[in-house]
PDB file of C-alpha atoms and ligand atoms in Angstrom:
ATOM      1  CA  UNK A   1      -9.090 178.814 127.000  1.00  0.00           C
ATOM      2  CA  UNK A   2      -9.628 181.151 124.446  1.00  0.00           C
ATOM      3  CA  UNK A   3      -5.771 182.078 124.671  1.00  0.00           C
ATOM      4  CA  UNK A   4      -4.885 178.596 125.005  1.00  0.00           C
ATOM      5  CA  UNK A   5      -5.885 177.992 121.209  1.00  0.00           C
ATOM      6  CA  UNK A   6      -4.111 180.761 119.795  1.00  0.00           C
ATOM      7  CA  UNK A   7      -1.277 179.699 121.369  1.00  0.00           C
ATOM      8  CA  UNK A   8      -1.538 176.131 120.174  1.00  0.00           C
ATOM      9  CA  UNK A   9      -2.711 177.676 116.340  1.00  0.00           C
ATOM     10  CA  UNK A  10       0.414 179.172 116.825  1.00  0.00           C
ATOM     11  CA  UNK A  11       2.488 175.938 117.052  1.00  0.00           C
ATOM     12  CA  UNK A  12       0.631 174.319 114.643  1.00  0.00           C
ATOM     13  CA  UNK A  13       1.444 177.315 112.018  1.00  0.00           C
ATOM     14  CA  UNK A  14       4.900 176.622 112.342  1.00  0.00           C
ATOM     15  CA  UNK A  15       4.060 173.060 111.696  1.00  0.00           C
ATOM     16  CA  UNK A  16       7.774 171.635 113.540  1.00  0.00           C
ATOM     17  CA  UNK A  17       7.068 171.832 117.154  1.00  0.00           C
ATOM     18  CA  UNK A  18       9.187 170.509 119.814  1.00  0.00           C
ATOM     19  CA  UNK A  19       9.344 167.093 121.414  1.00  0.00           C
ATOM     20  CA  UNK A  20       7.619 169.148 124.267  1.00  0.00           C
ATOM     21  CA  UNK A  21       5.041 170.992 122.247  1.00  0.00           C
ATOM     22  CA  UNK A  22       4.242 167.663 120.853  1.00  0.00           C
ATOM     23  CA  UNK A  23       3.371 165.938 124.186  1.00  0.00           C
ATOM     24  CA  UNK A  24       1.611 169.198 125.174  1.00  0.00           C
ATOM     25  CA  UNK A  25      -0.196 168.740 121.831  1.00  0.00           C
ATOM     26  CA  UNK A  26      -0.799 164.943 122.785  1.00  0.00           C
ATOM     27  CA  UNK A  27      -2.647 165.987 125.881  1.00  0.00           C
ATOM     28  CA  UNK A  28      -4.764 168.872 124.504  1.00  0.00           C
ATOM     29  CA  UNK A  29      -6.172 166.326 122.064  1.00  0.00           C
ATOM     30  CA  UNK A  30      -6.525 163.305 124.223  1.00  0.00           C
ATOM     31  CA  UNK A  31      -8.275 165.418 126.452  1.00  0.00           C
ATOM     32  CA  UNK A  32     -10.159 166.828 123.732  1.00  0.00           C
ATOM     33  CA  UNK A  33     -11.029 163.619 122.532  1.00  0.00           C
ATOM     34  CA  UNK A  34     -10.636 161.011 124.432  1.00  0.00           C
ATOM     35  CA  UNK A  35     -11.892 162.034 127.510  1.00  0.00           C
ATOM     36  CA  UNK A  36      -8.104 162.250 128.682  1.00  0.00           C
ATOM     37  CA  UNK A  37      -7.778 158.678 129.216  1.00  0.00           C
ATOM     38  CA  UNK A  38      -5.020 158.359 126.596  1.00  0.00           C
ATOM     39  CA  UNK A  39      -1.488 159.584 128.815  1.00  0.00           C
ATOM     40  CA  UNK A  40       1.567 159.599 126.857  1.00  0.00           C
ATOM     41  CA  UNK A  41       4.869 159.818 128.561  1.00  0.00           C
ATOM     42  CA  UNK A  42       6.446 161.139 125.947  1.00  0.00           C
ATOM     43  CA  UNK A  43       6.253 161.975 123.077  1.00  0.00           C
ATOM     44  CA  UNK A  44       8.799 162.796 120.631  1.00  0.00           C
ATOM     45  CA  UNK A  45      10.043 163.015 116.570  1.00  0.00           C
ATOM     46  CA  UNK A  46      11.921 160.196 115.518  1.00  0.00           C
ATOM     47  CA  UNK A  47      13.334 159.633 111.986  1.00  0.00           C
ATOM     48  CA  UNK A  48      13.385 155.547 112.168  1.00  0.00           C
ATOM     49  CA  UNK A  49      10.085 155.278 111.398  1.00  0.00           C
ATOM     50  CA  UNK A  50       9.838 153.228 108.529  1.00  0.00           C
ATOM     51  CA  UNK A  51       6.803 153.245 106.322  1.00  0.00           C
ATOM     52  CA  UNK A  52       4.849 154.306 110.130  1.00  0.00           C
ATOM     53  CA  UNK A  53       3.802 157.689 110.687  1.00  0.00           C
ATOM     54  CA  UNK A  54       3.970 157.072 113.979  1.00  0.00           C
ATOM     55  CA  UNK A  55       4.527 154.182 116.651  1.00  0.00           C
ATOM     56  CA  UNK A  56       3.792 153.878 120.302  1.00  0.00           C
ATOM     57  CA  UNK A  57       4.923 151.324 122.863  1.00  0.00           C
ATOM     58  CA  UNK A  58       2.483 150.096 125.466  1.00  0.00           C
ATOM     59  CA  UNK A  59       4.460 149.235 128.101  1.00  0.00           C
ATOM     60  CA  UNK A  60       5.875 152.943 129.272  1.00  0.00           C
ATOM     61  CA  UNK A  61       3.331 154.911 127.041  1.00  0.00           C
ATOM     62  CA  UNK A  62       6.043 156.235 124.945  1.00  0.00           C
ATOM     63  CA  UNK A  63       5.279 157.875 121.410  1.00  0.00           C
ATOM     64  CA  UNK A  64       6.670 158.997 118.262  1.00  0.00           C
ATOM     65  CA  UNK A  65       5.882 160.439 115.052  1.00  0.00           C
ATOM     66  CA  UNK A  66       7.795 160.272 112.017  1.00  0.00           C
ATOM     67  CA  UNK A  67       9.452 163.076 110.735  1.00  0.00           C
ATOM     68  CA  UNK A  68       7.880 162.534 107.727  1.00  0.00           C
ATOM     69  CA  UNK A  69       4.958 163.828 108.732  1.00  0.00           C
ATOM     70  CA  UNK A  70       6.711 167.445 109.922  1.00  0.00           C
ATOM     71  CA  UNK A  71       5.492 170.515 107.245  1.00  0.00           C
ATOM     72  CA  UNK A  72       2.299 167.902 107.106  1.00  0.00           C
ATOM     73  CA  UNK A  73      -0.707 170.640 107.682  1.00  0.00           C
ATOM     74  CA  UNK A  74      -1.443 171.053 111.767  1.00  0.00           C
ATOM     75  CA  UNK A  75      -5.114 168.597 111.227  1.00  0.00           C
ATOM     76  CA  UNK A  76      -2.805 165.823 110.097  1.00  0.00           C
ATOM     77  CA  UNK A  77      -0.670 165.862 112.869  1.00  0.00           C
ATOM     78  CA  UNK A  78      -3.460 166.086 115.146  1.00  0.00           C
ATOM     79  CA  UNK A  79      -4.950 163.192 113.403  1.00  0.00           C
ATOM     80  CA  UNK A  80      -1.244 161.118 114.068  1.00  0.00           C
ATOM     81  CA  UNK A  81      -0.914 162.034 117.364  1.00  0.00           C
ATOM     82  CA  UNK A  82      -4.480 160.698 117.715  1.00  0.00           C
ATOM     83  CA  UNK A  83      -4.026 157.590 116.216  1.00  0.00           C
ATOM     84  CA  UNK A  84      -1.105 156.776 118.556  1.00  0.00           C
ATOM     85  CA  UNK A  85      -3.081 157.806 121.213  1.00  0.00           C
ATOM     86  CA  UNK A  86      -5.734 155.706 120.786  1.00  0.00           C
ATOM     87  CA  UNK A  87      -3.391 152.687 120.407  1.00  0.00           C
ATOM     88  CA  UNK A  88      -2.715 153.912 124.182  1.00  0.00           C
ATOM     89  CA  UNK A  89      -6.220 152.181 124.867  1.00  0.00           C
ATOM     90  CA  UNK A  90      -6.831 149.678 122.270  1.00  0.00           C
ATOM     91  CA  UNK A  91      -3.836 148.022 120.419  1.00  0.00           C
ATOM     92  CA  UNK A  92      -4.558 146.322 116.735  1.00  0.00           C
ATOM     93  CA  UNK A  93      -7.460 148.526 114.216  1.00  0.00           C
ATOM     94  CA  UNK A  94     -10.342 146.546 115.105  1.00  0.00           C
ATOM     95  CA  UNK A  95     -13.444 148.138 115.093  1.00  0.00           C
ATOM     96  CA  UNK A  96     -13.185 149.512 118.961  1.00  0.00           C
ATOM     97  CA  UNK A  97      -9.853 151.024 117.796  1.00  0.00           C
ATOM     98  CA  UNK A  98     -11.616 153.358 114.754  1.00  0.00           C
ATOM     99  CA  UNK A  99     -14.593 153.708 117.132  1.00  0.00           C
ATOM    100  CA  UNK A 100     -12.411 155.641 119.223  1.00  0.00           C
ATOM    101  CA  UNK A 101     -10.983 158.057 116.321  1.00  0.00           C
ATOM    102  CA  UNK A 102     -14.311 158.692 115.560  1.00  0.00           C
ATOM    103  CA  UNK A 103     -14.292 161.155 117.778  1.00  0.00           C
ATOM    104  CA  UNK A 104     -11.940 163.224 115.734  1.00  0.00           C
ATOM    105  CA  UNK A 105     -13.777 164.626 112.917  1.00  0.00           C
ATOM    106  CA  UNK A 106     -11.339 164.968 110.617  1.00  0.00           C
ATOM    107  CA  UNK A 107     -10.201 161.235 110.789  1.00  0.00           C
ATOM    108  CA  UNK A 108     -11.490 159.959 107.124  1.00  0.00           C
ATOM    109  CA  UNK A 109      -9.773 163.284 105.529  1.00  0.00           C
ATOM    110  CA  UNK A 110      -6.915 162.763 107.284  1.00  0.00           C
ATOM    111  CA  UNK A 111      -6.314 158.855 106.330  1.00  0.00           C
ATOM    112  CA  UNK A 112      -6.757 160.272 102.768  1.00  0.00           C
ATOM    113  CA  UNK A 113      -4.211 162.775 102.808  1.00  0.00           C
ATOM    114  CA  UNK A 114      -2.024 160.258 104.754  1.00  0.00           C
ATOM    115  CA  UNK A 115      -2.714 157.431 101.755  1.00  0.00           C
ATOM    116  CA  UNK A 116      -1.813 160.156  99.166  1.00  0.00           C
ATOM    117  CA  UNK A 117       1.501 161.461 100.891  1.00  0.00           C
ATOM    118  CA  UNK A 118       2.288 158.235 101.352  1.00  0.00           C
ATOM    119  CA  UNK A 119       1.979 157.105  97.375  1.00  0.00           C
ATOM    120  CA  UNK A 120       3.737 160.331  96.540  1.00  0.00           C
ATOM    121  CA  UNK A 121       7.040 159.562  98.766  1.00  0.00           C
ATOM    122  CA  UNK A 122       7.147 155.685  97.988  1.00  0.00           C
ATOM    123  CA  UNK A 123       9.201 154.643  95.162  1.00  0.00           C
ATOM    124  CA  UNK A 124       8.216 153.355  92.039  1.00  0.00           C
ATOM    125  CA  UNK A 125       7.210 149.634  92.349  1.00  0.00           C
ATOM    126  CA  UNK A 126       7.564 149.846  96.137  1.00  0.00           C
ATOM    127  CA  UNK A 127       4.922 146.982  97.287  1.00  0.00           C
ATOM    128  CA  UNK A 128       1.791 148.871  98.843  1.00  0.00           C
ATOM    129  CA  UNK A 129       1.404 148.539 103.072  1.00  0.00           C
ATOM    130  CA  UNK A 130      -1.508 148.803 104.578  1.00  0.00           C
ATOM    131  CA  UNK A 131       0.200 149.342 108.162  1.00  0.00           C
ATOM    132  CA  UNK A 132      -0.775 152.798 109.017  1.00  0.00           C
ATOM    133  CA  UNK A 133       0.988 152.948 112.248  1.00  0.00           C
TER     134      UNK A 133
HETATM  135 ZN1   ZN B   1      -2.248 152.068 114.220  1.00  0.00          ZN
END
């Protein structure tokens, strides 16, 4: 286990892992988490994202994070993957959904850093979303 973790501190230090280091990543955390009961597909970088950090589509379990969010630090990645995860077992961010990312400890610091990033990469003037997917 204990190698495990260095292994995966390794990824995270050089913060652009794979589409397959990022579903092994996915399934560290869910089970970490959320019990396990969150199982992506796949998931993968994509650069359509939008405004999203990430997205995930219920019907084959498929994820994917923004490239934005690549040189992000590891924690905030973790927090990402975790949101899509989560989305895995409860769509919308109703109560149940944040109840879930509660588990994550780092969820409230990571919204922050994601609300700050996000500010510092919109444009001038560009109207405010509140999506966070
Ligand atoms: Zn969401």
């Amino acid at each position: 286990m204990a190698k495990m973790l260095a292994r995966l501190e390794d990824k995270e230090r050089r913060r652009k892992p794979s589409d397959d280091e990022l579903l092994s990543r996915a399934e560290f955390l869910s089970d970490k988490y959320l019990g396990g009961r969150a199982v992506p597909s796949s998931v993968r970088w994509a650069s359509n994202q939008g405004r999203r950090w990430g997205s995930c589509t219920l019907l084959d379990g498929s994820i994917r994070i923004s490239t934005r969010v690549q040189g992000m630090p590891g924690w905030v990645l973790d927090y990402v993957l975790l949101h899509e995860l989560a989305h895995l077992l409860h769509a919308g961010h109703g109560p149940t959904f944040w109840k879930i990312l509660e588990a994550y400890p780092k969820t409230e610091r990571a919204r922050g850093f994601l609300e700050g990033a996000s500010y510092a990469q919109d444009d001038v003037g560009a109207p405010t979303s509140d999506e966070e997917d």
